[in-house]
Coordinates of C-alpha atoms and ligand atoms in Angstrom, one line a residue:
Chain K
X33 CA 113.9 78.0 117.7
X34 CA 113.7 80.3 120.7
X35 CA 117.0 82.6 120.0
X36 CA 117.8 86.0 118.8
X37 CA 118.7 86.9 115.2
X38 CA 121.7 88.5 115.9
X39 CA 121.3 92.0 114.4
X40 CA 123.1 93.8 117.3
X41 CA 125.2 91.8 116.7
X42 CA 128.2 91.9 119.4
X43 CA 130.1 89.2 118.1
X44 CA 133.7 90.4 117.4
X45 CA 135.8 86.8 117.0
X46 CA 135.0 84.3 114.4
X47 CA 131.7 82.8 115.0
X48 CA 132.0 79.3 115.0
X49 CA 128.9 79.2 112.7
X50 CA 126.4 77.9 114.5
X51 CA 127.7 75.2 115.9
X52 CA 126.3 71.8 116.5
X53 CA 126.1 72.3 120.1
X54 CA 124.4 75.5 119.7
X55 CA 121.5 73.8 116.8
X56 CA 121.2 71.2 120.1
X57 CA 120.3 73.1 122.4
X58 CA 117.9 75.1 120.4
X59 CA 115.9 72.5 119.1
X60 CA 116.7 70.8 123.4
X61 CA 114.8 74.4 124.0
X62 CA 111.9 74.8 121.8
X63 CA 110.8 70.9 121.9
X64 CA 111.3 71.8 125.9
X65 CA 108.4 75.4 125.2
X66 CA 106.4 73.2 122.2
X67 CA 105.4 70.5 126.0
X68 CA 105.3 73.5 128.3
X69 CA 102.1 75.3 126.0
X70 CA 100.9 72.1 124.4
X71 CA 101.0 69.3 127.3
X72 CA 101.6 71.3 130.9
X73 CA 99.6 74.4 130.2
X74 CA 96.5 72.4 129.7
X75 CA 97.4 69.8 133.4
X76 CA 97.8 73.3 135.0
X77 CA 94.7 75.0 133.8
X78 CA 92.9 71.5 134.6
X79 CA 94.1 71.4 138.1
X80 CA 93.3 74.7 138.4
X81 CA 90.3 74.6 137.1
X82 CA 90.3 77.6 135.3
X83 CA 89.1 77.5 131.9
X84 CA 89.0 81.1 131.5
X85 CA 92.8 81.2 131.0
X86 CA 92.5 78.8 127.7
X87 CA 90.4 82.0 126.3
X88 CA 92.7 84.1 127.4
X89 CA 95.7 82.4 126.2
X90 CA 94.2 81.6 122.9
X91 CA 93.9 85.5 121.6
X92 CA 97.1 85.7 122.8
X93 CA 98.5 83.0 120.6
X94 CA 96.4 84.2 118.0
X95 CA 97.5 87.8 118.3
X96 CA 100.9 86.9 118.5
X97 CA 100.9 85.6 114.6
X98 CA 99.4 88.8 113.5
X99 CA 102.3 90.1 115.2
X100 CA 104.6 88.0 113.4
X101 CA 103.6 88.7 110.2
X102 CA 103.4 93.2 111.9
X103 CA 107.4 92.0 112.7
X104 CA 108.1 91.1 109.2
X105 CA 107.5 94.6 107.5
X106 CA 109.0 95.7 110.2
X107 CA 112.0 93.7 109.2
X108 CA 112.2 95.2 106.0
X109 CA 112.5 98.8 106.8
X110 CA 108.0 99.8 107.1
X111 CA 106.2 100.5 109.7
X112 CA 102.6 98.6 109.2
X113 CA 99.8 100.0 110.9
X114 CA 97.6 97.9 109.0
X115 CA 97.3 94.6 110.0
X116 CA 93.6 94.4 112.0
X117 CA 92.5 95.3 108.3
X118 CA 93.6 92.1 107.7
X119 CA 92.5 90.4 110.4
X120 CA 89.5 91.5 109.4
X121 CA 88.9 90.3 106.1
X122 CA 90.8 86.8 106.8
X123 CA 87.8 87.0 109.6
X124 CA 85.0 87.3 106.9
X125 CA 86.3 85.4 104.7
X126 CA 86.0 82.1 106.7
X127 CA 82.9 82.9 107.6
X128 CA 81.5 83.7 104.1
X129 CA 82.8 80.7 103.3
X130 CA 81.4 79.0 106.6
X131 CA 78.1 80.4 106.8
X132 CA 76.8 81.6 103.1
X133 CA 78.7 78.9 101.6
X134 CA 79.1 75.9 103.9
X135 CA 83.2 75.3 103.4
X136 CA 84.7 73.5 106.1
X137 CA 86.2 76.0 108.4
X138 CA 89.8 73.8 107.4
X139 CA 89.2 74.5 104.0
X140 CA 88.7 78.2 105.0
X141 CA 91.6 78.5 107.4
X142 CA 93.9 78.9 103.9
X143 CA 91.9 80.8 102.0
X144 CA 91.5 83.5 104.9
X145 CA 94.9 83.6 104.8
X146 CA 96.0 83.2 100.9
X147 CA 92.9 85.7 100.5
X148 CA 94.6 88.2 101.9
X149 CA 98.1 87.3 101.1
X150 CA 96.4 88.2 97.3
X151 CA 95.1 91.9 98.4
X152 CA 97.8 92.9 99.8
X153 CA 99.7 92.8 97.1
X154 CA 97.6 95.2 95.0
X155 CA 97.4 96.8 98.6
X156 CA 101.7 96.4 98.7
X157 CA 102.5 97.2 94.9
X158 CA 101.1 101.5 95.4
X159 CA 102.7 101.8 99.1
X160 CA 105.3 99.8 99.4
X161 CA 107.0 102.1 97.4
X162 CA 106.4 104.8 100.8
X163 CA 108.5 104.8 103.6
X164 CA 108.8 105.6 107.2
X165 CA 105.5 107.5 108.2
X166 CA 104.2 107.8 104.8
X167 CA 103.8 104.2 104.6
X168 CA 103.3 104.0 108.3
X169 CA 99.7 106.1 107.5
X170 CA 98.5 104.8 104.5
X171 CA 98.4 101.7 106.5
X172 CA 96.7 103.4 109.8
X173 CA 94.1 104.3 106.5
X174 CA 93.7 101.2 105.0
X175 CA 92.8 99.1 108.7
X176 CA 89.6 101.8 108.5
X177 CA 89.1 101.4 104.7
X178 CA 88.4 97.3 105.4
X179 CA 86.2 98.5 108.4
X180 CA 84.0 100.8 106.0
X181 CA 84.3 98.0 103.5
X182 CA 82.6 95.8 105.8
X183 CA 79.9 98.2 106.7
X184 CA 78.5 98.6 102.8
X185 CA 79.5 95.9 101.3
X186 CA 76.3 92.9 100.9
X187 CA 78.7 89.9 101.0
X188 CA 79.7 91.0 104.5
X189 CA 75.7 91.5 105.6
X190 CA 76.9 95.2 106.6
X191 CA 77.0 96.2 110.6
X192 CA 74.9 93.3 111.8
X193 CA 78.5 91.3 110.6
X194 CA 78.3 87.7 110.7
X195 CA 76.8 86.1 114.2
X196 CA 76.0 82.1 114.5
X197 CA 78.7 80.9 113.1
X198 CA 79.1 77.3 113.4
X199 CA 81.8 75.2 115.6
X200 CA 84.6 74.4 113.4
X201 CA 83.2 70.5 111.8
X202 CA 85.6 67.4 111.1
X203 CA 88.8 67.4 109.0
X204 CA 88.8 64.4 107.1
X205 CA 91.1 62.4 104.9
X206 CA 90.6 59.4 103.2
X207 CA 87.9 58.4 105.4
X208 CA 91.0 59.2 108.2
X209 CA 89.6 61.9 111.3
X210 CA 92.4 64.1 111.8
X211 CA 90.5 66.8 114.0
X212 CA 87.8 65.4 115.4
X213 CA 84.1 67.8 115.3
X214 CA 84.7 70.6 117.5
X215 CA 80.8 70.5 118.2
X216 CA 81.5 66.8 119.4
X217 CA 83.7 68.0 121.7
X218 CA 83.1 68.6 125.9
X219 CA 85.7 71.5 125.7
X220 CA 86.2 73.1 122.7
X221 CA 88.5 75.8 124.3
X222 CA 91.0 73.3 124.9
X223 CA 90.8 71.9 121.7
X224 CA 91.1 75.4 120.0
X225 CA 93.9 76.6 122.6
X226 CA 95.7 73.4 121.1
X227 CA 95.0 74.9 117.7
X228 CA 96.0 78.1 118.2
X229 CA 99.2 77.3 120.1
X230 CA 100.0 74.7 117.2
X231 CA 99.8 77.0 114.5
X232 CA 101.6 79.7 116.3
X233 CA 104.8 77.2 117.2
X234 CA 104.1 76.8 114.0
X235 CA 104.8 80.1 112.3
X236 CA 107.7 81.4 115.0
X237 CA 109.4 78.1 113.6
X238 CA 108.6 79.2 109.8
X239 CA 109.6 82.8 110.7
X240 CA 112.6 81.9 112.1
X241 CA 113.9 79.7 109.5
X242 CA 112.6 82.2 107.5
X243 CA 114.8 85.1 108.5
X244 CA 118.1 82.7 109.4
X245 CA 118.1 81.4 106.1
X246 CA 119.1 83.6 102.5
X247 CA 115.9 85.4 102.3
X248 CA 115.8 86.9 105.5
X249 CA 119.0 88.6 104.8
X250 CA 117.9 90.0 101.9
X251 CA 115.1 91.3 104.2
X252 CA 116.9 92.5 106.6
X253 CA 119.5 94.5 103.7
X254 CA 116.5 96.3 102.5
X255 CA 115.7 97.6 106.6
X256 CA 119.4 98.3 106.2
X257 CA 119.7 100.2 102.4
X258 CA 118.0 99.7 99.7
X259 CA 119.3 101.7 97.2
X260 CA 122.4 99.5 98.4
X261 CA 120.3 96.6 98.3
X262 CA 118.8 97.3 94.4
X263 CA 122.0 97.7 93.1
X264 CA 123.3 94.4 94.3
X265 CA 120.9 93.4 92.1
X266 CA 118.7 92.4 94.4
X267 CA 114.9 92.4 93.1
X268 CA 113.6 95.2 96.2
X269 CA 110.0 95.1 94.8
X270 CA 109.5 92.0 94.6
X271 CA 111.0 90.5 98.1
X272 CA 108.7 94.1 99.8
X273 CA 105.6 92.5 98.7
X274 CA 106.6 88.9 99.3
X275 CA 107.4 90.0 102.8
X276 CA 103.9 92.1 103.1
X277 CA 101.5 88.9 101.6
X278 CA 103.2 86.4 104.9
X279 CA 102.7 88.8 107.0
X280 CA 99.2 90.0 105.7
X281 CA 98.6 86.2 105.0
X282 CA 99.1 85.8 108.9
X283 CA 97.2 88.4 109.9
X284 CA 94.3 86.5 107.8
X285 CA 94.6 83.5 109.7
X286 CA 94.8 85.2 113.0
X287 CA 91.3 86.8 111.9
X288 CA 89.9 83.6 110.5
X289 CA 90.6 81.8 114.2
X290 CA 89.2 84.6 115.8
X291 CA 85.9 84.5 114.1
X292 CA 85.5 80.5 114.8
X293 CA 86.3 80.8 118.1
X294 CA 83.6 84.0 119.0
X295 CA 81.8 82.7 116.0
X296 CA 81.6 86.0 115.0
X297 CA 82.5 88.6 112.9
X298 CA 81.4 92.3 112.9
X299 CA 83.8 95.4 111.2
X300 CA 84.5 96.3 114.6
X301 CA 86.1 93.3 114.9
X302 CA 89.8 94.3 114.8
X303 CA 90.0 97.9 114.7
X304 CA 92.6 101.0 114.4
X305 CA 92.9 100.3 118.1
X306 CA 94.3 96.5 117.4
X307 CA 96.3 97.9 114.5
X308 CA 98.8 99.6 117.0
X309 CA 98.0 97.1 119.1
X310 CA 100.1 94.7 117.1
X311 CA 102.8 97.0 116.9
X312 CA 103.3 97.8 120.0
X313 CA 103.7 93.8 120.2
X314 CA 106.4 94.2 118.5
X315 CA 108.3 96.8 119.6
X316 CA 108.1 95.8 122.9
X317 CA 109.2 92.0 122.4
X318 CA 112.3 93.5 120.2
X319 CA 112.3 94.2 116.6
X320 CA 115.6 92.3 116.4
X321 CA 114.3 89.3 117.7
X322 CA 112.3 86.7 116.0
X323 CA 110.5 85.7 119.4
X324 CA 109.9 89.9 120.2
X325 CA 105.9 89.3 119.1
X326 CA 105.5 86.4 121.0
X327 CA 106.3 87.6 123.5
X328 CA 105.2 91.1 123.1
X329 CA 102.2 89.7 122.8
X330 CA 101.8 88.2 126.0
X331 CA 103.7 91.2 128.2
X332 CA 101.2 93.9 126.6
X333 CA 98.0 91.3 126.6
X334 CA 98.2 90.1 130.3
X335 CA 99.5 93.6 131.4
X336 CA 96.7 95.2 130.1
X337 CA 94.7 92.6 132.1
X338 CA 96.3 93.1 135.1
X339 CA 95.9 96.9 134.8
X340 CA 91.7 97.0 134.5
X341 CA 91.9 96.7 138.7
X342 CA 92.8 100.3 138.9
X343 CA 89.8 101.5 136.9
X344 CA 89.5 104.6 135.3
X345 CA 93.7 104.7 135.3
X346 CA 94.5 101.5 133.0
X347 CA 95.0 103.9 129.9
X348 CA 97.4 106.4 131.9
X349 CA 99.2 104.0 133.8
X350 CA 99.3 101.5 131.0
X351 CA 101.1 104.1 128.2
X352 CA 103.4 104.9 130.8
X353 CA 104.6 102.2 131.9
X354 CA 105.0 101.4 128.2
X355 CA 106.9 104.8 127.1
X356 CA 108.9 103.9 130.3
X357 CA 110.4 100.4 129.1
X358 CA 110.6 101.8 125.8
X359 CA 112.5 104.6 126.8
X360 CA 114.4 102.2 128.8
X361 CA 115.3 99.2 126.6
X362 CA 114.6 100.7 123.2
X363 CA 115.6 97.3 121.5
X364 CA 112.5 95.7 123.8
X365 CA 112.1 92.8 126.0
X366 CA 114.4 90.4 124.6
X367 CA 117.4 93.0 124.8
X368 CA 117.5 92.8 128.2
X369 CA 119.6 89.1 127.2
X370 CA 121.8 90.1 125.9
X371 CA 122.6 93.2 128.6
X372 CA 123.3 90.0 131.2
X373 CA 125.8 88.7 128.5
X374 CA 128.2 90.8 128.3
X375 CA 128.9 91.7 131.3
Chain Q
X93 CA 140.1 95.8 73.0
X94 CA 136.7 95.9 72.1
X95 CA 133.8 98.0 73.6
X96 CA 131.9 96.7 77.1
X97 CA 129.6 100.4 77.4
X98 CA 128.8 102.9 74.8
X99 CA 127.5 106.2 76.3
X100 CA 125.0 108.1 73.2
X101 CA 124.1 111.6 73.7
X102 CA 123.7 111.1 77.4
X103 CA 121.3 114.2 78.8
X104 CA 119.4 114.2 82.1
X105 CA 117.9 117.9 82.9
X106 CA 117.2 118.8 86.7
X107 CA 114.9 121.3 85.5
X108 CA 116.1 124.1 83.7
X109 CA 119.7 122.7 84.4
X110 CA 121.1 120.5 82.2
X111 CA 123.8 118.0 85.0
X112 CA 124.7 116.0 82.0
X113 CA 125.0 117.6 78.4
X114 CA 124.5 115.5 75.1
X115 CA 127.9 113.1 76.6
X116 CA 129.3 110.4 74.8
X117 CA 132.3 107.7 74.9
X118 CA 132.6 104.5 74.8
X119 CA 134.7 102.1 77.5
X120 CA 136.7 99.3 76.4
X121 CA 136.7 96.0 77.9
X122 CA 138.2 95.5 81.6
X123 CA 139.8 99.2 80.8
X124 CA 140.1 101.4 83.8
X125 CA 138.4 104.7 83.4
X126 CA 138.2 107.4 85.1
X127 CA 135.4 110.8 84.3
X128 CA 136.9 114.2 86.3
X129 CA 135.8 117.2 86.8
X130 CA 134.9 120.2 89.0
X131 CA 132.6 119.4 91.6
X132 CA 128.7 119.8 90.4
X133 CA 130.5 118.6 86.6
X134 CA 127.8 116.2 86.7
X135 CA 130.1 113.3 87.0
X136 CA 127.4 111.1 89.7
X137 CA 124.9 112.1 87.5
X138 CA 126.8 110.6 84.8
X139 CA 126.9 107.2 86.7
X140 CA 123.8 107.2 88.1
X141 CA 122.6 107.2 84.2
X142 CA 124.3 104.5 83.8
X143 CA 123.3 102.0 86.5
X144 CA 120.1 102.8 85.4
X145 CA 119.0 104.6 89.3
X146 CA 118.0 107.9 86.6
X147 CA 116.3 108.0 83.4
X148 CA 118.3 109.9 80.9
X149 CA 116.2 112.7 80.4
X150 CA 117.4 111.1 76.3
X151 CA 119.9 109.7 74.6
X152 CA 120.7 105.8 75.2
X153 CA 123.4 103.5 77.5
X154 CA 124.7 100.6 75.7
X155 CA 126.1 97.6 77.2
X156 CA 127.5 94.7 74.0
X157 CA 124.5 96.2 71.9
X158 CA 121.8 96.2 74.1
X159 CA 119.7 99.0 76.0
X160 CA 120.3 99.7 79.4
X161 CA 118.9 102.9 79.9
X162 CA 115.4 102.8 80.9
X163 CA 115.0 99.2 82.7
X164 CA 115.2 98.9 86.9
X165 CA 118.8 99.2 88.5
X166 CA 118.9 95.2 89.9
X167 CA 118.2 94.1 86.6
X168 CA 120.9 96.4 85.2
X169 CA 123.0 94.9 87.9
X170 CA 122.0 90.9 87.1
X171 CA 123.4 92.4 83.6
X172 CA 126.9 93.2 84.6
X173 CA 126.4 96.5 85.8
X174 CA 127.0 97.6 89.1
X175 CA 127.9 101.3 90.8
X176 CA 128.8 102.0 94.4
X177 CA 128.5 104.6 96.4
X178 CA 129.9 108.7 96.9
X179 CA 128.4 108.0 100.6
X180 CA 130.2 105.7 102.3
X181 CA 126.9 103.3 101.5
X182 CA 127.2 99.9 103.3
X183 CA 124.5 97.4 105.2
X184 CA 126.1 99.2 108.5
X185 CA 124.5 96.3 110.7
X186 CA 126.0 93.7 109.4
X187 CA 129.5 92.1 110.0
X188 CA 132.0 92.7 107.1
X189 CA 131.4 89.8 106.3
X190 CA 128.2 89.2 106.1
X191 CA 127.8 92.1 103.9
X192 CA 130.6 90.7 101.0
X193 CA 128.5 87.3 101.0
X194 CA 125.4 89.0 100.6
X195 CA 126.6 90.6 97.9
X196 CA 126.6 87.6 95.9
X197 CA 123.3 87.6 96.0
X198 CA 123.8 87.8 91.7
X199 CA 125.8 84.7 91.8
X200 CA 122.7 82.2 93.8
X201 CA 121.6 79.1 92.3
X202 CA 118.4 78.2 94.3
X203 CA 115.8 80.1 94.7
X204 CA 114.6 82.3 97.9
X205 CA 112.0 78.9 98.7
X206 CA 115.6 76.3 98.3
X207 CA 116.9 78.9 100.5
X208 CA 114.1 78.9 103.2
X209 CA 113.5 74.6 102.7
X210 CA 118.0 74.4 102.7
X211 CA 118.0 72.6 99.5
X212 CA 121.4 71.2 98.7
X213 CA 122.1 74.3 95.8
X214 CA 121.5 76.5 98.3
X215 CA 123.8 75.0 100.7
X216 CA 125.8 75.1 97.7
X217 CA 125.9 78.7 97.6
X218 CA 126.4 78.9 101.0
X219 CA 129.3 77.4 101.0
X220 CA 131.0 79.4 97.6
X221 CA 130.1 82.4 99.1
X222 CA 131.8 82.2 101.8
X223 CA 135.5 80.9 100.0
X224 CA 134.9 83.8 97.3
X225 CA 133.6 86.6 99.8
X226 CA 137.3 85.1 102.2
X227 CA 138.9 85.9 99.1
X228 CA 137.9 89.3 98.0
X229 CA 138.4 90.0 101.9
X230 CA 142.1 89.2 101.8
X231 CA 142.3 90.8 98.5
X232 CA 141.1 93.6 99.6
X233 CA 143.4 93.6 102.9
X234 CA 140.2 92.9 104.8
X235 CA 140.3 89.5 106.0
X236 CA 141.2 90.9 109.6
X237 CA 137.7 92.4 110.3
X238 CA 135.9 89.9 108.7
X239 CA 133.7 90.1 111.4
X240 CA 133.7 93.4 113.2
X241 CA 129.9 95.4 112.5
X242 CA 130.3 97.4 109.1
X243 CA 129.4 100.7 111.3
X244 CA 132.6 100.2 113.1
X245 CA 134.7 99.7 110.7
X246 CA 137.1 103.3 109.9
X247 CA 136.5 105.6 107.0
X248 CA 139.4 103.9 104.7
X249 CA 138.0 100.3 105.3
X250 CA 134.6 101.3 104.7
X251 CA 135.5 102.2 101.1
X252 CA 137.3 98.9 100.5
X253 CA 134.2 97.2 101.9
X254 CA 132.2 99.3 99.0
X255 CA 135.0 98.1 96.3
X256 CA 134.7 94.4 97.9
X257 CA 131.0 94.7 97.4
X258 CA 130.6 96.0 94.4
X259 CA 133.4 93.1 94.0
X260 CA 131.4 90.0 94.8
X261 CA 128.3 90.9 92.4
X262 CA 130.7 89.6 89.9
X263 CA 129.9 92.2 87.5
X264 CA 131.8 93.3 84.6
X265 CA 131.7 97.1 84.9
X266 CA 132.2 98.6 88.3
X267 CA 131.5 102.1 88.5
X268 CA 133.6 103.9 91.8
X269 CA 132.1 106.5 92.3
X270 CA 135.2 109.1 94.2
X271 CA 136.0 106.1 96.3
X272 CA 139.8 107.7 97.0
X273 CA 137.5 110.3 99.4
X274 CA 138.8 111.1 102.6
X275 CA 142.6 108.7 102.1
X276 CA 145.6 110.1 103.1
X277 CA 148.2 109.5 100.2
X278 CA 149.1 106.0 102.0
X279 CA 145.6 105.1 102.2
X280 CA 144.4 106.6 98.4
X281 CA 148.2 104.1 97.1
X282 CA 146.5 101.1 98.7
X283 CA 143.2 101.3 97.5
X284 CA 144.7 102.2 94.0
X285 CA 146.5 99.0 93.7
X286 CA 143.8 97.2 94.8
X287 CA 141.6 98.9 92.4
X288 CA 143.9 97.7 89.7
X289 CA 143.3 94.5 91.2
X290 CA 139.7 94.2 90.5
X291 CA 141.0 95.2 86.7
X292 CA 143.0 92.1 86.7
X293 CA 140.4 90.2 88.0
X294 CA 139.0 90.4 84.2
X295 CA 136.4 94.1 85.4
X296 CA 135.6 96.6 83.9
X297 CA 136.3 100.2 86.0
X298 CA 134.9 103.2 85.1
X299 CA 136.1 105.4 88.6
X300 CA 135.3 109.4 89.7
X301 CA 137.5 110.8 91.2
X302 CA 139.0 114.1 92.6
X303 CA 142.5 112.9 93.7
X304 CA 144.7 113.8 90.9
X305 CA 147.3 111.5 91.2
X306 CA 145.8 109.0 91.5
X307 CA 143.1 109.6 88.9
X308 CA 146.8 110.7 86.8
X309 CA 148.6 107.0 87.9
X310 CA 145.7 104.4 87.4
X311 CA 143.7 105.4 84.5
X312 CA 144.1 103.4 80.7
X313 CA 141.9 106.9 79.9
X314 CA 140.3 110.1 81.4
X315 CA 136.3 112.1 80.5
X316 CA 136.8 115.3 81.4
X317 CA 133.3 117.0 82.2
X318 CA 132.3 120.7 82.7
X319 CA 128.5 122.0 83.5
X320 CA 127.0 118.6 82.3
X321 CA 129.1 118.7 78.6
X322 CA 131.7 116.3 77.8
X323 CA 135.4 118.3 77.6
X324 CA 137.5 116.3 76.6
X325 CA 138.8 112.8 76.4
X326 CA 142.2 110.9 76.1
X327 CA 145.2 109.6 77.7
X328 CA 146.7 111.1 81.3
X329 CA 149.5 113.5 79.2
X330 CA 147.0 113.9 76.4
X331 CA 143.6 115.3 79.2
X332 CA 147.0 117.0 81.1
X333 CA 147.8 119.0 78.5
X334 CA 144.6 119.6 77.0
X335 CA 144.0 123.1 76.9
X336 CA 140.4 123.5 77.7
X337 CA 141.0 120.5 80.3
X338 CA 143.4 123.3 81.8
X339 CA 140.8 126.5 81.3
X340 CA 138.0 124.6 82.9
X341 CA 140.0 124.0 86.6
X342 CA 141.4 126.7 86.0
X343 CA 138.4 128.6 86.0
X344 CA 137.6 127.9 89.1
X345 CA 140.8 128.7 90.2
X346 CA 141.4 124.9 92.4
X347 CA 144.6 124.8 93.5
X348 CA 144.4 121.1 94.3
X349 CA 144.2 119.9 90.9
X350 CA 148.0 119.7 90.3
X351 CA 148.4 120.2 86.7
Ligands
ADP38 N1 118.3 114.8 92.0 C1 118.5 116.3 91.6 N2 118.2 116.7 91.5 C2 118.5 118.5 91.1 N3 119.6 118.3 91.1 C3 120.7 117.8 91.0 C4 120.2 116.3 91.4 N4 121.0 115.6 91.7 C5 122.1 116.7 90.8 N5 121.7 117.6 90.9 C6 122.5 119.2 90.0 O1 123.2 118.7 89.1 C7 124.7 118.9 88.9 C8 125.5 117.6 88.8 O2 125.6 117.4 89.7 P1 126.9 115.9 89.5 O3 126.2 114.4 88.9 O4 126.6 114.8 91.3 O5 128.2 116.7 90.4 P2 129.4 115.8 90.8 O6 129.2 115.2 90.6 O7 130.2 116.1 89.0 O8 129.6 116.3 91.7 C9 124.6 119.7 90.3 O9 124.7 121.1 90.4 C10 123.6 118.9 90.9 O10 123.5 120.7 91.8
MG39 MG1 129.9 113.3 92.6

């Protein structure tokens, strides 16, 4: 996948559609990237015996799934600072089903996503009419509401949260073991890494298809001009809801796996700061590129970690660099490539 | 010719102001009907009411016997009544051709999921829309700028693109709000031809316009609004000789009317 969506489009000449050569190049690029993260990276990690990197990279993969959702709401012209709420809900749905009802983790994963999608329809119905700062503010508040709810509801076990979540069991279909029981693995970190990275690849592949399909064009038309979109017959209310539901689904999936890895979920597991980070990931990588949030998450996560050595100046340096980057590269890190092309 | 639209006692109030006040008239199938009147007469409001972007305070709009006022705008568009905008409203960050292709939305046979999965319907839609878009772009002299970003177009071409978008929706009734605004004489005359070309494709055209020369040339019939009320209706000649119309325009001492 890996090719930016042509939105800053500097295309003057008649583009030859997606020619065969360009398409095969994309496919090769995508396969290489998949091989890199699924095979080469684990080999390097094992070679260097840096097992901690599994956890770090798994986090990046999961956060980038949630960020992809936020990116999609940007794509319909909404600033979404509420994704942490869905990550939290997803985490709780999975944890509650696994711990209190003995459901297999593998079932709770899609259920976590779906629950978030359904909730987002009810939340989105009233708030998606809002635009700009108003929508952003409401979603921010929603993050806080989700936390309050987790504190107050009996089913979420209040402030003590849900600890001691068992590792995912085996996934068997017709007696065939598709995924082994994580408890029997000597390295469950590796298993979580493969799971998360696979889902990340799947997520971005789907996102790429979506954005380059008619639905993507319609979403983009909303970003450009909702009134005109509705006058050419686009059901803007419906489309906004669909995009927001997909976004929230991804938040829920990310949250559910996070809960499984850390084997716990608390009301503070995902907070306002996470919502803001999801949004920053999109900004940093580039709102015009499907792969923007993936790159943004990676850079932001490692950038923050790396600045840890600066001690109390960590936040100051981090924020300054971020502001500088946004001023220099308003279209995100991926826009650097376009510069190269133009010259 | 049978009636396609009937506007019945349409009224829209903004606070104490009657922007459109008890206006009734009918639109015949495949005619070009112009709505004229001084600034603030309520023309744009009338168009917003007909396309259902605004709800009437009272009265209704009927499309071949079916009430369309009060429906959501995208449903009204689906029924074939489409408005283009007074402002140059387009999808700025898409190419000209993309603008026109996306405006074919209502004719798509594939579902959103079909597009996602690349179904046969979706593929044939893409082909059809591309072809139809090229036809429309040629008709409106936009074929040379088809792959330009819409935001880079000069003013005159933007208006043409607005009309192209309207055409692409396959509307039965197209509402054009000031399609000639900001154009010089030559551009206006070219656009007048385009609008006639649109009508020749079977579309009924309603337009709001200030350029009287263009209006007189293009319109089958004219409706005149003043302070929200309809003060006259008829052919160009009838309107030019109508006492109340002359009075309304002389009242605001607008020399450019050229009556
Ligand atoms: N949304 C609105 N709120 C309040 N007043 C409005 C609104 N839209 C239009 N008006 C008023 O209604 C009257 C008619 O406006 P409009 O339909 O735009 O006139 P025209 O298009 O004929 O110039 C004007 O006095 C205008 O100020
Ligand atoms: Mg007006």
